mmCIF file of C-alpha atoms in Angstrom:
data_model
loop_
_atom_site.group_PDB
_atom_site.id
_atom_site.type_symbol
_atom_site.label_atom_id
_atom_site.label_comp_id
_atom_site.label_asym_id
_atom_site.label_seq_id
_atom_site.Cartn_x
_atom_site.Cartn_y
_atom_site.Cartn_z
ATOM 1 C CA GLU A 1 -3.353 -11.960 -1.272
ATOM 2 C CA ILE A 2 -3.772 -14.027 -4.655
ATOM 3 C CA GLY A 3 -6.596 -12.623 -7.150
ATOM 4 C CA TRP A 4 -7.506 -13.161 -10.688
ATOM 5 C CA GLU A 5 -7.643 -10.622 -13.367
ATOM 6 C CA LEU A 6 -10.859 -11.824 -15.334
ATOM 7 C CA HIS A 7 -10.749 -10.951 -19.131
ATOM 8 C CA VAL A 8 -14.327 -11.421 -20.706
ATOM 9 C CA PRO A 9 -16.363 -10.266 -23.791
ATOM 10 C CA ALA A 10 -18.456 -6.970 -23.391
ATOM 11 C CA ASP A 11 -21.533 -8.921 -23.872
ATOM 12 C CA ARG A 12 -20.879 -11.372 -21.006
ATOM 13 C CA THR A 13 -20.105 -9.378 -17.985
ATOM 14 C CA LEU A 14 -23.051 -9.277 -16.495
ATOM 15 C CA GLU A 15 -23.454 -12.842 -16.861
ATOM 16 C CA VAL A 16 -20.277 -13.647 -15.405
ATOM 17 C CA TYR A 17 -21.138 -10.541 -12.993
ATOM 18 C CA ARG A 18 -23.750 -12.573 -11.385
ATOM 19 C CA ALA A 19 -22.397 -16.063 -11.394
ATOM 20 C CA LEU A 20 -19.172 -14.418 -9.166
ATOM 21 C CA HIS A 21 -21.880 -13.435 -6.567
ATOM 22 C CA GLN A 22 -23.695 -16.334 -7.152
ATOM 23 C CA ALA A 23 -20.568 -18.586 -6.505
ATOM 24 C CA ALA A 24 -20.008 -16.027 -3.335
ATOM 25 C CA ASP A 25 -23.432 -16.288 -1.553
ATOM 26 C CA ALA A 26 -23.212 -20.191 -1.757
ATOM 27 C CA ALA A 27 -19.719 -20.573 -0.255
ATOM 28 C CA GLY A 28 -20.695 -17.928 2.645
ATOM 29 C CA LEU A 29 -18.353 -14.962 1.253
ATOM 30 C CA GLN A 30 -19.461 -11.177 1.456
ATOM 31 C CA LEU A 31 -18.465 -10.344 -2.127
ATOM 32 C CA GLY A 32 -18.567 -6.377 -2.931
ATOM 33 C CA ASP A 33 -18.582 -4.214 -5.450
ATOM 34 C CA ALA A 34 -15.696 -1.788 -5.952
ATOM 35 C CA GLY A 35 -14.309 0.194 -8.613
ATOM 36 C CA ALA A 36 -10.573 0.690 -9.983
ATOM 37 C CA HIS A 37 -10.141 3.568 -7.589
ATOM 38 C CA ALA A 38 -10.279 0.805 -4.618
ATOM 39 C CA LEU A 39 -7.782 -1.121 -6.236
ATOM 40 C CA LEU A 40 -5.045 0.907 -7.479
ATOM 41 C CA ASN A 41 -5.482 3.392 -4.792
ATOM 42 C CA SER A 42 -7.195 2.420 -1.579
ATOM 43 C CA LEU A 43 -6.102 -1.269 -1.506
ATOM 44 C CA ARG A 44 -2.278 -0.786 -2.601
ATOM 45 C CA LEU A 45 -1.813 1.996 0.115
ATOM 46 C CA GLU A 46 -3.034 -0.724 3.129
ATOM 47 C CA LYS A 47 -0.147 -3.060 1.567
ATOM 48 C CA GLN A 48 1.939 -0.297 1.015
ATOM 49 C CA PHE A 49 2.045 -0.740 -2.766
ATOM 50 C CA VAL A 50 4.283 2.208 -3.968
ATOM 51 C CA HIS A 51 2.547 4.193 -6.958
ATOM 52 C CA PHE A 52 5.447 5.404 -10.157
ATOM 53 C CA GLY A 53 4.550 8.563 -10.758
ATOM 54 C CA HIS A 54 2.941 9.539 -7.142
ATOM 55 C CA ASP A 55 4.840 7.804 -4.649
ATOM 56 C CA ILE A 56 8.672 7.149 -6.451
ATOM 57 C CA SER A 57 10.217 8.365 -9.329
ATOM 58 C CA PRO A 58 13.336 8.233 -10.860
ATOM 59 C CA LYS A 59 15.450 10.266 -7.869
ATOM 60 C CA GLU A 60 14.169 7.828 -5.098
ATOM 61 C CA SER A 61 16.520 4.811 -4.447
ATOM 62 C CA PRO A 62 15.054 1.492 -3.820
ATOM 63 C CA ILE A 63 16.393 1.918 -0.744
ATOM 64 C CA MET A 64 14.247 4.999 0.096
ATOM 65 C CA ALA A 65 11.192 3.268 -1.250
ATOM 66 C CA GLY A 66 11.627 0.270 1.230
ATOM 67 C CA LEU A 67 12.168 -2.170 -2.163
ATOM 68 C CA ARG A 68 15.869 -3.291 -1.191
ATOM 69 C CA PHE A 69 14.015 -7.170 -1.568
ATOM 70 C CA ALA A 70 13.312 -6.158 -5.336
ATOM 71 C CA CYS A 71 17.254 -5.770 -5.548
ATOM 72 C CA ALA A 72 19.410 -8.556 -6.249
ATOM 73 C CA LEU A 73 22.192 -7.493 -4.440
ATOM 74 C CA LYS A 74 23.871 -10.826 -4.961
ATOM 75 C CA LYS A 75 23.243 -11.192 -8.629
ATOM 76 C CA LYS A 76 26.800 -12.684 -10.545
ATOM 77 C CA GLY A 77 27.963 -10.058 -12.166
ATOM 78 C CA GLY A 78 26.035 -7.079 -10.595
ATOM 79 C CA PHE A 79 24.018 -4.467 -12.397
ATOM 80 C CA VAL A 80 24.395 -0.898 -13.440
ATOM 81 C CA GLY A 81 24.131 0.560 -9.860
ATOM 82 C CA SER A 82 24.011 -2.039 -6.973
ATOM 83 C CA GLU A 83 27.872 -1.345 -5.732
ATOM 84 C CA ALA A 84 25.639 2.202 -4.871
ATOM 85 C CA ILE A 85 22.593 0.249 -3.795
ATOM 86 C CA ALA A 86 24.905 -1.785 -1.470
ATOM 87 C CA ALA A 87 26.420 0.785 0.429
ATOM 88 C CA GLU A 88 22.956 2.662 0.656
ATOM 89 C CA ALA A 89 21.467 -0.698 2.431
ATOM 90 C CA LYS A 90 24.131 -0.976 4.741
ATOM 91 C CA ASP A 91 24.892 2.860 5.977
ATOM 92 C CA GLY A 92 20.626 3.805 5.538
ATOM 93 C CA PRO A 93 18.357 5.566 2.794
ATOM 94 C CA ARG A 94 20.166 8.593 1.081
ATOM 95 C CA GLY A 95 18.865 11.999 2.561
ATOM 96 C CA GLY A 96 18.005 10.478 5.618
ATOM 97 C CA VAL A 97 14.202 9.463 4.998
ATOM 98 C CA ARG A 98 12.580 6.427 4.382
ATOM 99 C CA LEU A 99 9.051 5.652 2.734
ATOM 100 C CA ALA A 100 5.892 5.425 5.596
ATOM 101 C CA THR A 101 2.744 4.498 6.271
ATOM 102 C CA VAL A 102 0.527 7.613 7.828
ATOM 103 C CA LEU A 103 -2.316 6.526 9.542
ATOM 104 C CA MET A 104 -4.889 9.039 10.491
ATOM 105 C CA PRO A 105 -7.867 7.794 12.470
ATOM 106 C CA THR A 106 -9.898 10.822 13.176
ATOM 107 C CA ALA A 107 -9.140 13.082 9.845
ATOM 108 C CA PRO A 108 -11.635 13.470 6.942
ATOM 109 C CA ALA A 109 -12.532 10.612 4.663
ATOM 110 C CA VAL A 110 -11.656 12.184 1.882
ATOM 111 C CA MET A 111 -7.604 12.969 1.361
ATOM 112 C CA TRP A 112 -6.394 11.744 -1.657
ATOM 113 C CA GLY A 113 -2.279 12.983 -1.212
ATOM 114 C CA HIS A 114 -3.140 14.386 -4.374
ATOM 115 C CA GLY A 115 -2.719 17.928 -2.430
ATOM 116 C CA GLY A 116 0.850 16.965 -1.091
ATOM 117 C CA GLU A 117 -0.965 17.422 2.335
ATOM 118 C CA LEU A 118 1.798 18.289 4.011
ATOM 119 C CA VAL A 119 3.079 16.169 7.706
ATOM 120 C CA TYR A 120 4.559 17.734 11.052
ATOM 121 C CA LYS A 121 6.687 15.987 13.647
ATOM 122 C CA ASP A 122 6.821 17.532 16.686
ATOM 123 C CA GLY A 123 5.004 20.695 15.054
ATOM 124 C CA GLU A 124 8.267 21.477 12.606
ATOM 125 C CA MET A 125 7.276 20.020 8.772
ATOM 126 C CA VAL A 126 8.882 17.313 8.303
ATOM 127 C CA GLY A 127 7.281 15.784 4.474
ATOM 128 C CA TYR A 128 4.068 15.276 2.546
ATOM 129 C CA LEU A 129 1.632 12.601 1.553
ATOM 130 C CA THR A 130 2.798 11.304 -1.669
ATOM 131 C CA SER A 131 -0.449 9.049 -2.226
ATOM 132 C CA ALA A 132 -3.793 8.670 0.268
ATOM 133 C CA GLY A 133 -6.862 7.743 0.954
ATOM 134 C CA PHE A 134 -9.983 5.835 2.939
ATOM 135 C CA SER A 135 -9.125 2.411 3.982
ATOM 136 C CA HIS A 136 -12.721 0.627 4.338
ATOM 137 C CA THR A 137 -10.361 -2.440 6.113
ATOM 138 C CA LEU A 138 -9.064 0.597 9.021
ATOM 139 C CA GLY A 139 -12.461 2.181 8.596
ATOM 140 C CA PHE A 140 -9.973 6.086 8.343
ATOM 141 C CA PRO A 141 -7.625 7.511 5.771
ATOM 142 C CA ILE A 142 -4.597 6.399 5.390
ATOM 143 C CA GLY A 143 -1.426 7.498 3.640
ATOM 144 C CA LEU A 144 2.653 7.523 2.475
ATOM 145 C CA ALA A 145 5.224 9.624 2.847
ATOM 146 C CA PHE A 146 8.858 10.596 3.035
ATOM 147 C CA LEU A 147 9.515 10.755 6.508
ATOM 148 C CA PRO A 148 12.855 11.340 8.993
ATOM 149 C CA PHE A 149 14.770 8.364 9.226
ATOM 150 C CA ALA A 150 17.570 7.163 11.919
ATOM 151 C CA ASP A 151 18.896 3.997 13.660
ATOM 152 C CA LYS A 152 16.838 1.699 11.638
ATOM 153 C CA ALA A 153 13.530 3.171 12.082
ATOM 154 C CA ILE A 154 11.405 6.216 11.507
ATOM 155 C CA VAL A 155 12.623 8.862 13.323
ATOM 156 C CA PRO A 156 9.793 8.835 16.759
ATOM 157 C CA GLY A 157 8.032 12.038 17.372
ATOM 158 C CA VAL A 158 4.018 13.017 17.379
ATOM 159 C CA TYR A 159 2.945 13.598 14.149
ATOM 160 C CA GLU A 160 0.538 15.378 12.379
ATOM 161 C CA VAL A 161 -1.053 15.836 9.209
ATOM 162 C CA GLU A 162 -2.261 19.071 7.617
ATOM 163 C CA ALA A 163 -5.619 18.886 5.538
ATOM 164 C CA ALA A 164 -7.676 21.516 3.857
ATOM 165 C CA THR A 165 -11.513 21.138 5.309
ATOM 166 C CA PRO A 166 -14.846 23.168 4.933
ATOM 167 C CA ASN A 167 -13.253 25.353 8.230
ATOM 168 C CA GLY A 168 -9.759 25.570 6.379
ATOM 169 C CA ARG A 169 -6.743 23.846 6.950
ATOM 170 C CA GLU A 170 -6.645 21.573 10.008
ATOM 171 C CA ARG A 171 -4.070 19.104 11.142
ATOM 172 C CA PHE A 172 -5.080 15.720 12.538
ATOM 173 C CA PRO A 173 -3.192 13.200 14.724
ATOM 174 C CA ALA A 174 -1.117 10.875 12.953
ATOM 175 C CA SER A 175 1.004 7.373 13.260
ATOM 176 C CA VAL A 176 3.614 6.057 11.204
ATOM 177 C CA SER A 177 5.162 2.771 10.411
ATOM 178 C CA LEU A 178 7.633 1.210 8.161
ATOM 179 C CA LYS A 179 5.289 -1.611 8.195
ATOM 180 C CA CYS A 180 1.998 -1.645 5.924
ATOM 181 C CA ALA A 181 -1.039 -0.677 7.355
ATOM 182 C CA VAL A 182 -3.022 -4.361 6.934
ATOM 183 C CA ASP A 183 -1.537 -7.934 7.314
ATOM 184 C CA PRO A 184 2.167 -6.382 7.491
ATOM 185 C CA GLU A 185 3.560 -9.611 7.968
ATOM 186 C CA GLY A 186 1.582 -11.310 5.491
ATOM 187 C CA THR A 187 0.155 -14.056 6.421
ATOM 188 C CA ARG A 188 -3.106 -13.724 4.425
ATOM 189 C CA MET A 189 -1.107 -13.794 1.463
ATOM 190 C CA LYS A 190 1.461 -16.738 1.985
ATOM 191 C CA ALA A 191 -2.080 -18.606 3.000
ATOM 192 C CA ARG A 192 -3.585 -17.902 -0.156
ATOM 193 C CA GLN A 193 -0.211 -18.628 -2.093
ATOM 194 C CA ALA A 194 -0.013 -22.163 0.014
ATOM 195 C CA GLN A 195 -3.140 -23.062 -0.859
ATOM 196 C CA ALA A 196 -3.112 -22.011 -4.383
ATOM 197 C CA ALA A 197 0.247 -24.346 -4.825
ATOM 198 C CA GLN A 198 -1.550 -27.230 -2.936
ATOM 199 C CA ASP A 199 -4.681 -27.182 -5.542
ATOM 200 C CA ALA A 200 -2.254 -26.809 -8.518
ATOM 201 C CA ALA A 201 -0.286 -30.103 -7.061
ATOM 202 C CA LEU A 202 -3.158 -32.058 -6.121
ATOM 203 C CA GLY A 203 -4.623 -30.801 -10.122
ATOM 204 C CA LYS A 204 -7.777 -29.214 -8.441
ATOM 205 C CA PRO A 205 -9.258 -25.848 -9.732
ATOM 206 C CA ALA A 206 -8.975 -22.521 -7.722
ATOM 207 C CA THR A 207 -11.066 -22.392 -4.706
ATOM 208 C CA LEU A 208 -12.588 -19.731 -2.487
ATOM 209 C CA ALA A 209 -11.524 -19.831 1.311
ATOM 210 C CA ALA A 210 -14.160 -18.170 3.115
ATOM 211 C CA ASP A 211 -12.136 -15.670 4.420
ATOM 212 C CA ALA A 212 -11.154 -13.814 1.134
ATOM 213 C CA ALA A 213 -13.375 -11.387 0.543
#
């Protein structure tokens, strides 16, 4: 969704903080306090935004990571590796795996993904969480994992995630999807962009929408 990164002199941070809350209250918005972890982990997981170093590395292809949209395969003259990516886009991700969102409604709230929690399908280990965190929008943990892919879809089955708990390692039911966990069609993001473009065309300052928390 549309957001702003504010650069504020250190001696005016409290002033700006209070001004933001006052503006939100006046607009009837619920503005909550959140730290860097919410932005860099929980919120990005809700939108299936991958993190280089955790979710992807030089060994994963854009097709495996669901980043086909970021590849200009029709670019005149192509680019290094464009033919290989185009072939993979046609034939399917190499290795037969694709990045997916993993939903865990009954798992413990603390699920970070750094432990490489194992993902099982029909009782067989098929992958691990590359990242995980608590979705405050959904009210339960979610994560990302590379899972078996065939016929343009994640291979169906009974999925579970194994995590460490005070009682030892336990498995929790999970559902998987190629789409992101929150607003998969991007309707909220597109609405913000349309509003911002309209405001810019009319020379208006950026406005806050009633549901843009």
